[in-house]
């Protein structure tokens, strides 16, 4: 029986509820597929910062980097937990993305059945945003220079960083079946190269990578045009790759078009370590109220299965989520909340898993 070492960060707010739901599904599909998981709990996030003074210990970061095969993470953050300068404490993005060199933030955007449509004439929506995770404007996190009158944040784009994330985007496109509207395998470079030299370099390197994948169409869009196109013609997109800040903004736009970001998973993937999480926050105001939607967290667990080399069980989880929603047994409200709570959604998904994977 294959055995996988997996770290688990339960997170803050609704995080523990969501992670428990995902672990229920992950354990169930593992039992059916003959997979065994050894879970190691990692104490990290805002509550950990409040109790210990650190959001994630160096020992736990090293565990996630070299001691496990992947990490399943719930959302973190609490509005009342702050650093001395008043900014929010306990967030893990800057710690994990850089510390694990998880340079590709892979964010699928997929319309699911049973969810009230947001775009009346969009057609089917099924694309993947690949967000560069370690450079761009967010490389200035905590490093801005200035005073009360002016502050400067510096963006960073390197050749090697851009090469590797663009290659990742083309490899993802190679494994997909193309955009829903026309079936064309396509990677779209999203940038503001008409304004920023760093983005012009990103576009130039994207073109170099595209030349090595002649079977995959390459196109270019400025970020503002891409925002419009993702609303007006989302079915024409397959894979999009972009700088860090742009990916942060456009992935939330994409999530809104399919009914909310609570439905969206993500993988933060490097050449070694990787961790998987939903793209939304910890929503402490609804914690424990039976409203938290675990779909994004469950689909993040499916992405982790893919990463571990178990494509069939991963596909079974995604199919079970789709079937449970289509049958109305997993019900998501128009506001994105889960009817019956995350446990009920997980139970409905488990009921739709096949007997063996």
Short mmCIF file of N, CA, C and O in Angstrom, two decimals, residues 61 75 136 209 226 294 313 332:
data_model
loop_
_atom_site.label_atom_id
_atom_site.label_comp_id
_atom_site.label_asym_id
_atom_site.label_seq_id
_atom_site.Cartn_x
_atom_site.Cartn_y
_atom_site.Cartn_z
N UNK A 61 8.87 24.77 9.17
CA UNK A 61 9.15 25.12 7.78
C UNK A 61 10.09 24.08 7.15
O UNK A 61 9.87 23.65 6.01
N UNK A 75 -7.08 28.01 5.40
CA UNK A 75 -6.86 29.46 5.41
C UNK A 75 -6.42 29.94 6.78
O UNK A 75 -6.82 29.37 7.81
N UNK A 136 7.96 39.47 -8.65
CA UNK A 136 6.97 40.50 -8.89
C UNK A 136 6.94 41.55 -7.80
O UNK A 136 7.86 41.69 -7.00
N UNK A 209 10.05 30.77 -24.22
CA UNK A 209 9.54 29.47 -23.78
C UNK A 209 8.51 28.94 -24.77
O UNK A 209 8.50 27.75 -25.11
N UNK A 226 -7.27 41.62 -20.22
CA UNK A 226 -7.54 40.27 -19.74
C UNK A 226 -8.68 40.26 -18.73
O UNK A 226 -9.52 39.34 -18.73
N UNK A 294 -16.60 23.99 2.08
CA UNK A 294 -15.32 23.28 1.98
C UNK A 294 -14.93 22.86 0.57
O UNK A 294 -13.94 22.14 0.40
N UNK A 313 -7.45 8.70 -8.36
CA UNK A 313 -8.18 9.14 -7.15
C UNK A 313 -8.49 10.64 -7.17
O UNK A 313 -9.55 11.06 -6.70
N UNK A 332 -24.84 24.58 -2.14
CA UNK A 332 -24.13 25.83 -1.89
C UNK A 332 -25.10 26.97 -2.16
O UNK A 332 -25.71 27.04 -3.24
#
